[in-house]
Coordinates of C-alpha atoms in Angstrom, one line a residue:
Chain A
X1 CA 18.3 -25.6 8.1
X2 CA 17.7 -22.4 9.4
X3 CA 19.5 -20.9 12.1
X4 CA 18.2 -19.1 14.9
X5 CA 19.9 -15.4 13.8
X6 CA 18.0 -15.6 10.6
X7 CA 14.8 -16.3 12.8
X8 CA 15.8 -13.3 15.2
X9 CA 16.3 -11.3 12.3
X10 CA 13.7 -11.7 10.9
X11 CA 11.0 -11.4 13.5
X12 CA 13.2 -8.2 14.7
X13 CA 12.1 -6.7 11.6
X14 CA 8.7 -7.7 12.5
X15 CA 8.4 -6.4 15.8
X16 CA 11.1 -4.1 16.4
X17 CA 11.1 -2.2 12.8
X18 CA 7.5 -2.5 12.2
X19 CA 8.0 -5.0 8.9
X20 CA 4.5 -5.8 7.4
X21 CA 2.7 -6.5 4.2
X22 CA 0.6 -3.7 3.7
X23 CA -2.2 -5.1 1.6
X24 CA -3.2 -8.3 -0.3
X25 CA -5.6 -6.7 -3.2
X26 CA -7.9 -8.6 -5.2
X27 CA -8.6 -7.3 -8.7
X28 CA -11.9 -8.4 -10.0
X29 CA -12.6 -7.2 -13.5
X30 CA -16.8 -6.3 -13.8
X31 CA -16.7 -5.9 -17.1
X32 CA -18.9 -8.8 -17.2
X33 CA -21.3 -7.4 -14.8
X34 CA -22.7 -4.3 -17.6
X35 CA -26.2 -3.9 -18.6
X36 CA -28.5 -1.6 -20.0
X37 CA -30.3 -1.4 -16.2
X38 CA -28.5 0.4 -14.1
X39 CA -30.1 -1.3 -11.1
X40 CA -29.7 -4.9 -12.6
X41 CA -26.1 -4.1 -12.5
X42 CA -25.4 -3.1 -9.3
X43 CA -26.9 -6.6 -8.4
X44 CA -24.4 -8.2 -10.6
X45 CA -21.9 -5.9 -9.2
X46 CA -23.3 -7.1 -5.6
X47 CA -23.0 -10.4 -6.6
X48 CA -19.4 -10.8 -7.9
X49 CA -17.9 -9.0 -5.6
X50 CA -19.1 -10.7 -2.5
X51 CA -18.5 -14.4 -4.4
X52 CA -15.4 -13.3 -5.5
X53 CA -14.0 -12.0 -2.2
X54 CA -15.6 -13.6 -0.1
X55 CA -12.5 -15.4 1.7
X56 CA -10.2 -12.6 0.8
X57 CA -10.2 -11.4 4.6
X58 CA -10.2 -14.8 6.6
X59 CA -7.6 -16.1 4.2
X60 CA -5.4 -12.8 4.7
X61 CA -5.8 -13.5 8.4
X62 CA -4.7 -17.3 8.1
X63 CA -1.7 -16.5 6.4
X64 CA -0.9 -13.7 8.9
X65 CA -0.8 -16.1 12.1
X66 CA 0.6 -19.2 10.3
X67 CA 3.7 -16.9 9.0
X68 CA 3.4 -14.5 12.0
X69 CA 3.9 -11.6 10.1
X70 CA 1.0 -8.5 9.9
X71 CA -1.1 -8.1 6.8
X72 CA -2.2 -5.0 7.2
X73 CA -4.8 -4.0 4.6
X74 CA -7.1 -6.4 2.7
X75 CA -8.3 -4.5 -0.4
X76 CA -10.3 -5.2 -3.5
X77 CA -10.0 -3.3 -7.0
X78 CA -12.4 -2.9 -9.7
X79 CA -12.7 -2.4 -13.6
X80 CA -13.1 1.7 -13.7
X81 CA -16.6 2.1 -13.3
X82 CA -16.9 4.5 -15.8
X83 CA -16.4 1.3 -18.6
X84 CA -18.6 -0.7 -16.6
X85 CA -22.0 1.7 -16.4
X86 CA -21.6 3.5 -19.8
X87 CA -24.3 1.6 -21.1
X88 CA -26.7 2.7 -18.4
X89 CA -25.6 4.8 -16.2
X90 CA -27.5 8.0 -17.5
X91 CA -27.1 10.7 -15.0
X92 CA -24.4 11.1 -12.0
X93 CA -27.1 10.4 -9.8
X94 CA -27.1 6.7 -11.4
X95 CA -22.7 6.5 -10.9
X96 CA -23.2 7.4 -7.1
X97 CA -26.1 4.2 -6.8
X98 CA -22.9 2.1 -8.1
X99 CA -20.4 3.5 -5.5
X100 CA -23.1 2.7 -2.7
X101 CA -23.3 -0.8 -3.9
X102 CA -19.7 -1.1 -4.1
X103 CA -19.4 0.7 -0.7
X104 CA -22.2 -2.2 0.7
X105 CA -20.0 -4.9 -1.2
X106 CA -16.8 -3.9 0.4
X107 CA -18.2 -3.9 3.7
X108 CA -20.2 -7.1 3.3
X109 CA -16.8 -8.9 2.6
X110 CA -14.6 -6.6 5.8
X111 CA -12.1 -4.9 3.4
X112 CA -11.6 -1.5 4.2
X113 CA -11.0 0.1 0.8
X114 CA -12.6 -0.6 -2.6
X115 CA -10.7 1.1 -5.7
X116 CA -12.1 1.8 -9.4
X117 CA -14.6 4.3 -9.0
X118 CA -12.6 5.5 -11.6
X119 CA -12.3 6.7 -15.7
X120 CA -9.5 6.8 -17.8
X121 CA -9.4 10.1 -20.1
X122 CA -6.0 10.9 -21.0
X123 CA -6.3 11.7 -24.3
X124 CA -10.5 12.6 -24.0
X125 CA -13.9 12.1 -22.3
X126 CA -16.1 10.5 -23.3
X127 CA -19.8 11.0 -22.0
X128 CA -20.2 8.3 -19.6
X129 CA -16.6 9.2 -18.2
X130 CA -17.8 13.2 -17.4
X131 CA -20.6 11.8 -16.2
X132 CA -19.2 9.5 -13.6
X133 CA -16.0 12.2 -13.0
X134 CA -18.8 14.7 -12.0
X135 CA -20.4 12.0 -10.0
X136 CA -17.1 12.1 -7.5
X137 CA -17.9 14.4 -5.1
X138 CA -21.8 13.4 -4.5
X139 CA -20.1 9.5 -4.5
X140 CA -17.2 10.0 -2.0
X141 CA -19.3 12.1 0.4
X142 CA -22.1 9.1 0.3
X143 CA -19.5 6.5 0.9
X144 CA -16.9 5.3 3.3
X145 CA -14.8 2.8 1.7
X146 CA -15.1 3.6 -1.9
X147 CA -11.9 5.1 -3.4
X148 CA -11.5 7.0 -7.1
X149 CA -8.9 8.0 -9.6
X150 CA -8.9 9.3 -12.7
X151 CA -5.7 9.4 -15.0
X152 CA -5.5 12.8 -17.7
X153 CA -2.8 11.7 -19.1
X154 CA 0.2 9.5 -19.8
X155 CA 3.5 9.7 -22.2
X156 CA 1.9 8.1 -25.3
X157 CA -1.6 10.2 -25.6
X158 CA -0.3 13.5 -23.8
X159 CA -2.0 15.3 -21.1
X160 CA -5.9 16.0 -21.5
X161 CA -6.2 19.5 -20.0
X162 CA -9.6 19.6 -20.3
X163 CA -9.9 16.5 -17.5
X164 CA -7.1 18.3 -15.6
X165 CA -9.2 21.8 -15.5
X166 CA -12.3 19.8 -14.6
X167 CA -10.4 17.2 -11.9
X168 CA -9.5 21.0 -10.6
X169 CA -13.1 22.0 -9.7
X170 CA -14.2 18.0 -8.8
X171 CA -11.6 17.8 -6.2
X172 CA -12.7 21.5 -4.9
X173 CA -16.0 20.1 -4.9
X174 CA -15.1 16.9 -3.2
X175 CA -13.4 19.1 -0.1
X176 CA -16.8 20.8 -0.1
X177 CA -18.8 18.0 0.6
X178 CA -17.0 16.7 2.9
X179 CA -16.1 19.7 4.9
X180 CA -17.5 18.3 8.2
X181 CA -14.7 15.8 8.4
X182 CA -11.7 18.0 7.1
X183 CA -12.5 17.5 3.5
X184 CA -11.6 14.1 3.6
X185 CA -13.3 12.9 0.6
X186 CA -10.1 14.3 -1.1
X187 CA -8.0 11.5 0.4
X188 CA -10.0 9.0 -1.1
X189 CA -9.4 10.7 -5.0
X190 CA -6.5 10.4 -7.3
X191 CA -5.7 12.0 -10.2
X192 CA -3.0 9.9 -12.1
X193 CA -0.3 10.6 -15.1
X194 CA 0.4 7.1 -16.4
X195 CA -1.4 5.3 -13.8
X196 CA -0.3 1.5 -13.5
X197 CA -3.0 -1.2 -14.4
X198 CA -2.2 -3.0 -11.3
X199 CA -1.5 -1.1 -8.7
X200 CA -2.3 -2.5 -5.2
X201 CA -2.3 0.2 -2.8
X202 CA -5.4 2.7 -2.3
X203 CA -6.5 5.3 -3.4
X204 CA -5.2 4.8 -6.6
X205 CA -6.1 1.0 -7.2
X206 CA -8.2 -0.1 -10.1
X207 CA -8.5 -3.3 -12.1
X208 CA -6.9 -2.5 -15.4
X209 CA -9.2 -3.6 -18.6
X210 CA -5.5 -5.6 -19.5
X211 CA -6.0 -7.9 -16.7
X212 CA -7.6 -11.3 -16.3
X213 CA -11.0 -12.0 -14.6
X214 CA -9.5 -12.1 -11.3
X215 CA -5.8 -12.1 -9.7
X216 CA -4.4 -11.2 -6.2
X217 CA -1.7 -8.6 -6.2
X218 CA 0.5 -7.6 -3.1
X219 CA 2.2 -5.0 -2.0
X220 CA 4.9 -5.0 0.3
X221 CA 6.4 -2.2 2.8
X222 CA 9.0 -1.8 5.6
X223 CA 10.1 1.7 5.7
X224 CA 11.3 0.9 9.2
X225 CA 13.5 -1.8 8.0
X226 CA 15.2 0.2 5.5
X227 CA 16.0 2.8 8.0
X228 CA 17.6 0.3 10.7
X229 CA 19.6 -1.2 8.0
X230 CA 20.7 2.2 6.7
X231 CA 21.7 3.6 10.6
X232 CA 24.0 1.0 10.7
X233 CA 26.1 2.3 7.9
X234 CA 26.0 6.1 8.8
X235 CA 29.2 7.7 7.7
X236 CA 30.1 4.9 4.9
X237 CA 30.6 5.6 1.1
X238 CA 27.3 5.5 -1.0
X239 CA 28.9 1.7 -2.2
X240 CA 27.7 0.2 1.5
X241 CA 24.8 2.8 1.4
X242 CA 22.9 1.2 -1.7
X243 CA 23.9 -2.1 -1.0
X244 CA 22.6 -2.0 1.8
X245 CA 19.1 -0.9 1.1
X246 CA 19.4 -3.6 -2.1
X247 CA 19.6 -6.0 0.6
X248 CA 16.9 -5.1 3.1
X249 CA 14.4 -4.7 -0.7
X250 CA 15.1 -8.2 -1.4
X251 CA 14.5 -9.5 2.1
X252 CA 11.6 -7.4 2.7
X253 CA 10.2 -8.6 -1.4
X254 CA 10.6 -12.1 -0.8
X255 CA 8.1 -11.8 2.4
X256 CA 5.9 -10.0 0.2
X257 CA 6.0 -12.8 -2.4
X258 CA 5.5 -15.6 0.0
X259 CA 2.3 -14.1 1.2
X260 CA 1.5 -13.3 -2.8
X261 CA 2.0 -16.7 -4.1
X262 CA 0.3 -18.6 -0.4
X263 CA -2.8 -15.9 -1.3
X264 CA -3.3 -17.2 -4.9
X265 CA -3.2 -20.8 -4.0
X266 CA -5.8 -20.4 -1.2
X267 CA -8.3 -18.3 -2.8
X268 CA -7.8 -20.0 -6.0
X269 CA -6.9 -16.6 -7.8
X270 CA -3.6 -16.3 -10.1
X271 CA -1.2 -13.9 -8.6
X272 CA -0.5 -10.7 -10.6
X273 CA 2.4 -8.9 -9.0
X274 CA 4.3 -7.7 -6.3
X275 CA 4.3 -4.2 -5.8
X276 CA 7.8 -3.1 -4.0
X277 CA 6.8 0.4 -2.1
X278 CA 7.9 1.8 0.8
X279 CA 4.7 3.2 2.2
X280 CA 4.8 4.9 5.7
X281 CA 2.4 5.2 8.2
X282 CA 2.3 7.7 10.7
X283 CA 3.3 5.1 13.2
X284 CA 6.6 6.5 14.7
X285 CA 9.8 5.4 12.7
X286 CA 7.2 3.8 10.0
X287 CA 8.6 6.5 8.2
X288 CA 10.3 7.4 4.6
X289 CA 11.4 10.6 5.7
X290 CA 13.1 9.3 8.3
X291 CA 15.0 7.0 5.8
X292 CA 16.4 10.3 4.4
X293 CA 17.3 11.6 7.6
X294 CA 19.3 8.5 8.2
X295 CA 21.3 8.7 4.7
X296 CA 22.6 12.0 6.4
X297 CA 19.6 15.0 5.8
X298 CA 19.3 17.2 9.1
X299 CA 15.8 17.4 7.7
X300 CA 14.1 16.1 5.1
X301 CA 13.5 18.7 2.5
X302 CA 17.2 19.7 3.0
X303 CA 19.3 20.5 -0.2
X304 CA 20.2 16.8 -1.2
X305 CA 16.7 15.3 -0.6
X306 CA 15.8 14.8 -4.3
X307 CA 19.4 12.3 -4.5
X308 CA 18.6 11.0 -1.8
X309 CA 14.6 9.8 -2.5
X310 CA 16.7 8.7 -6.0
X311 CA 19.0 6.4 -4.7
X312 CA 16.2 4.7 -2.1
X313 CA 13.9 4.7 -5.1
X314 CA 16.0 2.9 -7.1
X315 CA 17.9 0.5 -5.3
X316 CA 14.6 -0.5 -3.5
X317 CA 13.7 -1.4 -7.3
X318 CA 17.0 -3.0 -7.7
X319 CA 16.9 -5.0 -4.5
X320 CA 13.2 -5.9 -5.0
X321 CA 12.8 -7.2 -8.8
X322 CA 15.2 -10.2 -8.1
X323 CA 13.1 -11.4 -5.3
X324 CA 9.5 -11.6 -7.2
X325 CA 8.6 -13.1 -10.1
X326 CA 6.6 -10.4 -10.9
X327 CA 7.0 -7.0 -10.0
X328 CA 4.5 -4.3 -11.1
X329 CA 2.2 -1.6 -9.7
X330 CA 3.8 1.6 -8.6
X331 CA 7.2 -0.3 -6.9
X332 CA 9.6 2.2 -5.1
X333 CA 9.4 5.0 -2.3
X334 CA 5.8 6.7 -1.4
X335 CA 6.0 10.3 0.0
X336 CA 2.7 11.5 1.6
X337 CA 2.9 13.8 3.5
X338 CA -0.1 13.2 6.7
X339 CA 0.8 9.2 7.0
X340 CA 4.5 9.9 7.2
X341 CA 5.2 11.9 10.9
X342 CA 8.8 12.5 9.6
X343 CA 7.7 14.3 6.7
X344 CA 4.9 16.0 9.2
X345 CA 7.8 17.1 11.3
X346 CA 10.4 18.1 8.4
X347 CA 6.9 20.1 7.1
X348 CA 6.3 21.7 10.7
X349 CA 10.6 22.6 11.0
X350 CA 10.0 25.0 7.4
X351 CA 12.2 22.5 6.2
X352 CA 9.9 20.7 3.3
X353 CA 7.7 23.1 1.0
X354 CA 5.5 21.6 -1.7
X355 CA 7.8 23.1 -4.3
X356 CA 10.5 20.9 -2.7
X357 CA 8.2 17.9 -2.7
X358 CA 7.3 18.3 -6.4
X359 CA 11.1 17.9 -6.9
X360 CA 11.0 14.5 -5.3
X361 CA 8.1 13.9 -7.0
X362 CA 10.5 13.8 -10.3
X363 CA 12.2 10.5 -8.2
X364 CA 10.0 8.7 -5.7
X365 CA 7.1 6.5 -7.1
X366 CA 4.4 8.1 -7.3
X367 CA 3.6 11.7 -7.1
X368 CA 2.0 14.8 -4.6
X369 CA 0.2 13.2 -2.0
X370 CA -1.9 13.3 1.1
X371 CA -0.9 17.0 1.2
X372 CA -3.1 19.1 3.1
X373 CA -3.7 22.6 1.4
X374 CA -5.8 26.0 1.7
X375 CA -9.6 25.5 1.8
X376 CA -9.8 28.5 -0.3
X377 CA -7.2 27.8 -2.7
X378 CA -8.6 28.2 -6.3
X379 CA -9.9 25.2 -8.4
X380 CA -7.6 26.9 -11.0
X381 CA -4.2 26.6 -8.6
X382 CA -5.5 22.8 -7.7
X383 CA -5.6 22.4 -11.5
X384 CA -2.2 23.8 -12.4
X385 CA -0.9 21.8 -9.7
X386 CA -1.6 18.6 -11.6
X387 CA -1.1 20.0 -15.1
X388 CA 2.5 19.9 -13.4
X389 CA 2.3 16.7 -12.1
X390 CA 1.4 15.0 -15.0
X391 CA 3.7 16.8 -17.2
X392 CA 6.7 15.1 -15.1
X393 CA 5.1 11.8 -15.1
X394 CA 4.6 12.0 -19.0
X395 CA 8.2 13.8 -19.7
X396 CA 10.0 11.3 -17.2
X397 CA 7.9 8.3 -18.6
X398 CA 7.0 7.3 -14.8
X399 CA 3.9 7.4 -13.0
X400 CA 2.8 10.7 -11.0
X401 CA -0.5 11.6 -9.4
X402 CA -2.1 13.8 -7.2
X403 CA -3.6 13.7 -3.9
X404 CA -4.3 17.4 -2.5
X405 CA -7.0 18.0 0.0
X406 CA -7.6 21.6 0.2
X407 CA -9.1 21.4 4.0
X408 CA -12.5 24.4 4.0
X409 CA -12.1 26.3 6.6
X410 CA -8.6 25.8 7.1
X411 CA -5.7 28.3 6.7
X412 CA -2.2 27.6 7.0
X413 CA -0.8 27.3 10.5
X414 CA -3.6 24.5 11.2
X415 CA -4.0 21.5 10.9
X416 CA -6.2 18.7 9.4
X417 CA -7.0 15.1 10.7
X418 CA -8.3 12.4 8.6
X419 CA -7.7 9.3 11.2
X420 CA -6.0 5.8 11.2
X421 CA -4.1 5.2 8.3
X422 CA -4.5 8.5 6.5
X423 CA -2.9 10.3 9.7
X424 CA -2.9 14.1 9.9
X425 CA -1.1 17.1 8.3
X426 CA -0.3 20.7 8.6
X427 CA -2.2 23.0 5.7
X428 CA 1.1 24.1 3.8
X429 CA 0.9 27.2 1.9
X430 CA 0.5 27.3 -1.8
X431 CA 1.9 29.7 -4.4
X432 CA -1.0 32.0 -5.3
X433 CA -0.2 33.7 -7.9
X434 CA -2.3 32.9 -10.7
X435 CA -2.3 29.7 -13.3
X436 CA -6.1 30.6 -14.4
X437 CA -5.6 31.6 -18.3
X438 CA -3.0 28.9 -18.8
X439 CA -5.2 26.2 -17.7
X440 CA -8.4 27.9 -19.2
X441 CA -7.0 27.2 -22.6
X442 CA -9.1 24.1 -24.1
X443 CA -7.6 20.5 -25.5
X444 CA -5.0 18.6 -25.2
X445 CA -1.1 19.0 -24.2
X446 CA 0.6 16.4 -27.4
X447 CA 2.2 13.8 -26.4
X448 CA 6.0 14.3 -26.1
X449 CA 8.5 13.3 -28.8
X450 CA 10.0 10.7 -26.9
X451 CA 7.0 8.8 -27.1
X452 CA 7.0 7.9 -30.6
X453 CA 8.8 4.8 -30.5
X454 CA 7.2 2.6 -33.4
Chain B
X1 CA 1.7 -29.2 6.6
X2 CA 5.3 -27.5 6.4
X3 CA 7.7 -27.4 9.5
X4 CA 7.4 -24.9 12.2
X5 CA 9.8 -22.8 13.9
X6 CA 8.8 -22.3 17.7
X7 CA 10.3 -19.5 19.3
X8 CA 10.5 -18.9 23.4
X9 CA 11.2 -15.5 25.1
X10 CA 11.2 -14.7 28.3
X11 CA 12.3 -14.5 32.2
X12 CA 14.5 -18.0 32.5
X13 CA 12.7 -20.3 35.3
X14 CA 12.7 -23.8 35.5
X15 CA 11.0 -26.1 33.4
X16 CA 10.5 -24.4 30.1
X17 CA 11.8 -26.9 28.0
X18 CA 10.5 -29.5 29.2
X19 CA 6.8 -28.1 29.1
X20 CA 6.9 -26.9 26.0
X21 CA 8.2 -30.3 24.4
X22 CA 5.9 -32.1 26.7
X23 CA 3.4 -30.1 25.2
X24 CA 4.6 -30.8 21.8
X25 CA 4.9 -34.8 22.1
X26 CA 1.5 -34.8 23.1
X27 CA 0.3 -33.2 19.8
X28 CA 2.4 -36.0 18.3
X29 CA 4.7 -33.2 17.0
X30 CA 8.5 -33.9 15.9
X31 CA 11.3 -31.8 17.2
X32 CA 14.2 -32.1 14.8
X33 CA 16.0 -29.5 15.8
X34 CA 16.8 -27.3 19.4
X35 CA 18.8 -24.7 20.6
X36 CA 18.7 -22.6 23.6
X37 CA 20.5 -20.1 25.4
X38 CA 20.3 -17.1 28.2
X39 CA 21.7 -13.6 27.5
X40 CA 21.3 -11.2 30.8
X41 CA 18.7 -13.4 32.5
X42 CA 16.7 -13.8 29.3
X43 CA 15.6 -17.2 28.0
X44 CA 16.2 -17.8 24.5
X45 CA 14.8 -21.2 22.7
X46 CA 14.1 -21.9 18.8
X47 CA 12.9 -25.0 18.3
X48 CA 12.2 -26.6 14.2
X49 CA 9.7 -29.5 14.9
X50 CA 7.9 -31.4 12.1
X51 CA 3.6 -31.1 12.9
X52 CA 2.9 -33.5 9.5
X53 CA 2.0 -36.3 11.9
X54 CA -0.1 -34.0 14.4
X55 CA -4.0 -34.4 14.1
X56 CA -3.8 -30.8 15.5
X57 CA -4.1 -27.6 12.8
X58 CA -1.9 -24.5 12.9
X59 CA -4.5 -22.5 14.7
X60 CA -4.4 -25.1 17.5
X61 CA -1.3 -26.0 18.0
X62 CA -0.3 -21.9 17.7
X63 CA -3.4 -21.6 20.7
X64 CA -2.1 -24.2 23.1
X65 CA 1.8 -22.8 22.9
X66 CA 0.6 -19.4 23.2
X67 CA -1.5 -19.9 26.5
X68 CA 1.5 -22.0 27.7
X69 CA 3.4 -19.0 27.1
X70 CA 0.7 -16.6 28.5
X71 CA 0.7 -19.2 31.8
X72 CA 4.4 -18.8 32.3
X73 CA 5.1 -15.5 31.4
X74 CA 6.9 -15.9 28.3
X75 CA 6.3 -15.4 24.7
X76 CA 6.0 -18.0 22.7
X77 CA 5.4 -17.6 18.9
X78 CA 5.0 -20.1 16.3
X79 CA 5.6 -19.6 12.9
X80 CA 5.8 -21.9 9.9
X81 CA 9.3 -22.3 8.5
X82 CA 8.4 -20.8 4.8
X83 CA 8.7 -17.1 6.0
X84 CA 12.5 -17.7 6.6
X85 CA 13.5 -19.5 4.0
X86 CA 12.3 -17.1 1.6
X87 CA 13.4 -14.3 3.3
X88 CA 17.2 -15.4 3.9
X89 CA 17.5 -18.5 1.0
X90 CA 17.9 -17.6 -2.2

């Protein structure tokens, strides 16, 4: 039976370390729901969505209170729209009418986010997919819940630098249109290097065209746990260090699979995977950077960072894929910048530089994110910026993305605010010296040599 | 429905344990399982009880604890028993 240190421990992690699951996400492919009317679509669209998820919310909140643990976000993800409307979706005008019905949809059902407003073009574009990319900006300005990606590239096709030069100008464009609000229609867009089929967490979340018709996907968090478990080893060898954090992973994964596997059963829905990140919030001590810090970094973006994201990267993994039957998704350490306060203050100490968070990138799970830059930094620089990103992601075989919002209006020294989840962050400087001939040049980067496997 | 785990925080004053199993024999609710202890003036209680017999849900027998709890001044959380064995049994 179990005794009652296990239950203090547990529900100290709960309430004292801020232990949650950070979102249940249903995937609901709508490849189903095309048609040659546009408007006849979005009424399928309507229609699935809301029978589909119906119960995703009350069921999250059932499971919360029997098992007394917070479930923070409930989510849904779609099939990339751009698959979905190609057969009628004829202008950008007609992709935007499908992120308001999503946008409807999600609120009909209380989810907060709603992921796929997205196109997949890493090796090429086809029309419907430029289409709906150019749509971006007009959509995410229109819409509050609605979330997009797009992924130029990945280790088998290469990167497509045409998508990357053009993702420069539409995230440029995005800030634009949402300048009122500190350009935060940039929060809400991804652009991906090897982006997972079934990722969970927003904004990058999207219903892979792998996946079945439906499934329920988790994924799990507790920064703050991590960094109570690793304060109590200061000073020991890195031995007690990673096995330490393998043990907290598999705790924290087994909660996360619990809720998974109680999820499917209830809503009827199989259950996909687990995803294993760390993702902050800007809650104080919700923190990855403050992870870092405990390891032994003065500051995060200290000489020794990179190691350190490493070893919490990986033995998170290690810990984790043990504990779920399936693990998938993005599954290690997030590093955004605005929902992390530690990495806010290691940015605001001159301690962590984006050049020194494109290192980590090479390490942590995902890639540059929620970093707040120049409003007047060129669509050229924003370009070049992911050209880099993805070329780690496809050299290193690992997903990376990007998630700049270059604030109008803003200079560096101030500061943008985006609210709730999404936090707030200093506008960090950017090198300016110019990438624009490099990423003028037209087609494709070819796909490394390591990716020829067959 | 699985077992629960009942736990009770709070300022020690008399007659928390027998409230809160009062309360819990009226919902025809099984205790299999107490312990209880006070560290600096702080009550301390876990209790694994058995609902399967109870004609009462989760929501309402988690209600009627936590406004027992919210009527005395302590905290009283319910949780079913499946969160800690995954977490700490392999």
């Amino acid at each position: 039976m179990i005794d009652r240190n296990e239950v203090l421990e547990t529900n100290r992690m709960i309430e004292h370390d801020l232990l949650d699951v950070r979102t249940i996400t249903m995937g609901i492919s709508l490849l189903d729901c095309a048609d040659n009317d546009v408007d006849r679509m979005c009424g399928k669209i309507w229609d699935k969505i809301t029978r589909r998820a119906g119960s995703l919310v009350k069921t999250g909140e059932d499971i919360s209170r029997e098992l007394g643990i917070n479930i923070v976000n409930k989510r849904i993800s779609v099939t990339p729209v751009s698959l979905v409307g190609a057969s009628c979706c004829r202008s950008a005008a007609d992709y935007v009418k499908v992120a308001e019905t999503l946008d409807k949809a999600a609120k009909a059902v209380g989810v907060n986010f709603i992921g796929g407003f997205s196109a997949l073009v890493n090796k090429g574009i086809t029309p419907s997919e430029r289409l709906l990319i150019e749509s971006i900006p007009e959509a995410l300005s229109k819409t509050d819940f609605v979330c997009s990606s797009v992924n130029v590239g990945s280790t088998r096709t290469g990167i497509d630098m045409d998508a990357v030069r053009l993702l420069g100008t539409i995230v440029k464009k995005t800030a634009e249109k949402t300048a009122d609000k500190d350009s935060i229609g940039c929060a809400k867009l991804v652009v991906f290097c090897n982006a997972p089929d079934d990722n969970p967490f927003m904004a990058g979340a999207f219903h892979g065209v792998t996946e079945g018709d439906t499934v329920i996907n988790v994924g799990v968090s507790g920064p703050g746990v991590v960094r109570s478990a690793v304060e109590n080893v200061k000073g020991q060898s890195f031995e007690v260090l990673c096995e330490t954090i393998k043990k907290t992973a598999f705790k924290v994964t087994r909660m996360g699979q619990l809720v998974a596997q109680e999820a499917a059963k209830r809503l009827n829905v199989p259950f996909g995977i687990v995803d294993l990140s760390l993702a902050p919030t800007p809650a104080v001590g919700d923190s990855v950077s403050d992870i870092l810090e405990a390891m032994g970094l003065e500051r995060t973006g200290a000489p020794g960072t990179t190691a350190a994201l490493a070893i919490l990267n990986d033995q998170v993994k290690k810990g984790g894929v043990m504990a779920s039957s399936y693990v998938g998704g993005l599954s290690g350490a997030f590093i955004p910048v605005s929902e992390d306060q530690g990495m806010i203050n290691a940015v605001n100490a001159g301690a962590l530089t984006i050049e020194k968070l494109e290192a980590m990138t090479c390490v942590c799970s995902v890639g540059l994110d929620m970093i707040a830059i120049p409003g007047d930094t060129a669509d050229t620089t924003i370009a070049g910026i992911i050209a880099d990103e993805a070329a780690i992601g496809m050299i290193n075989q690992k997903t990376t993305a990007v998630r700049v919002i270059p604030v109008i209006g803003k200079k560096v020294g101030e500061t943008a605010s985006f609210g709730g989840l999404l936090g707030y962050a200093p506008i960090m400087p950017v090198n300016t010296f110019s990438c624009a001939d490099f990423v003028n040049r037209t087609g494709r980067i070819p796909a490394p040599v390591h990716s020829f496997k067959n | 429905m699985d077992r629960i785990i009942i736990t009770v925080v709070g300022k020690d004053q008399k007659g928390i344990i027998a409230r809160v199993t009062t309360l819990l024999y009226e919902a025809d609710i099984n205790i299999l399982d107490i312990s209880q202890t006070i560290v600096a003036g702080f009550f301390n209680m876990m209790v694994v009880a058995d609902p399967s017999a109870s004609p009462l849900s989760f929501a309402e027998i988690d209600d009627r604890l936590t406004k027992l709890g919210e009527g005395m001044g302590l905290k009283i959380q319910t949780q079913r028993e499946a969160i800690f064995t995954a977490m700490h049994r392999v």
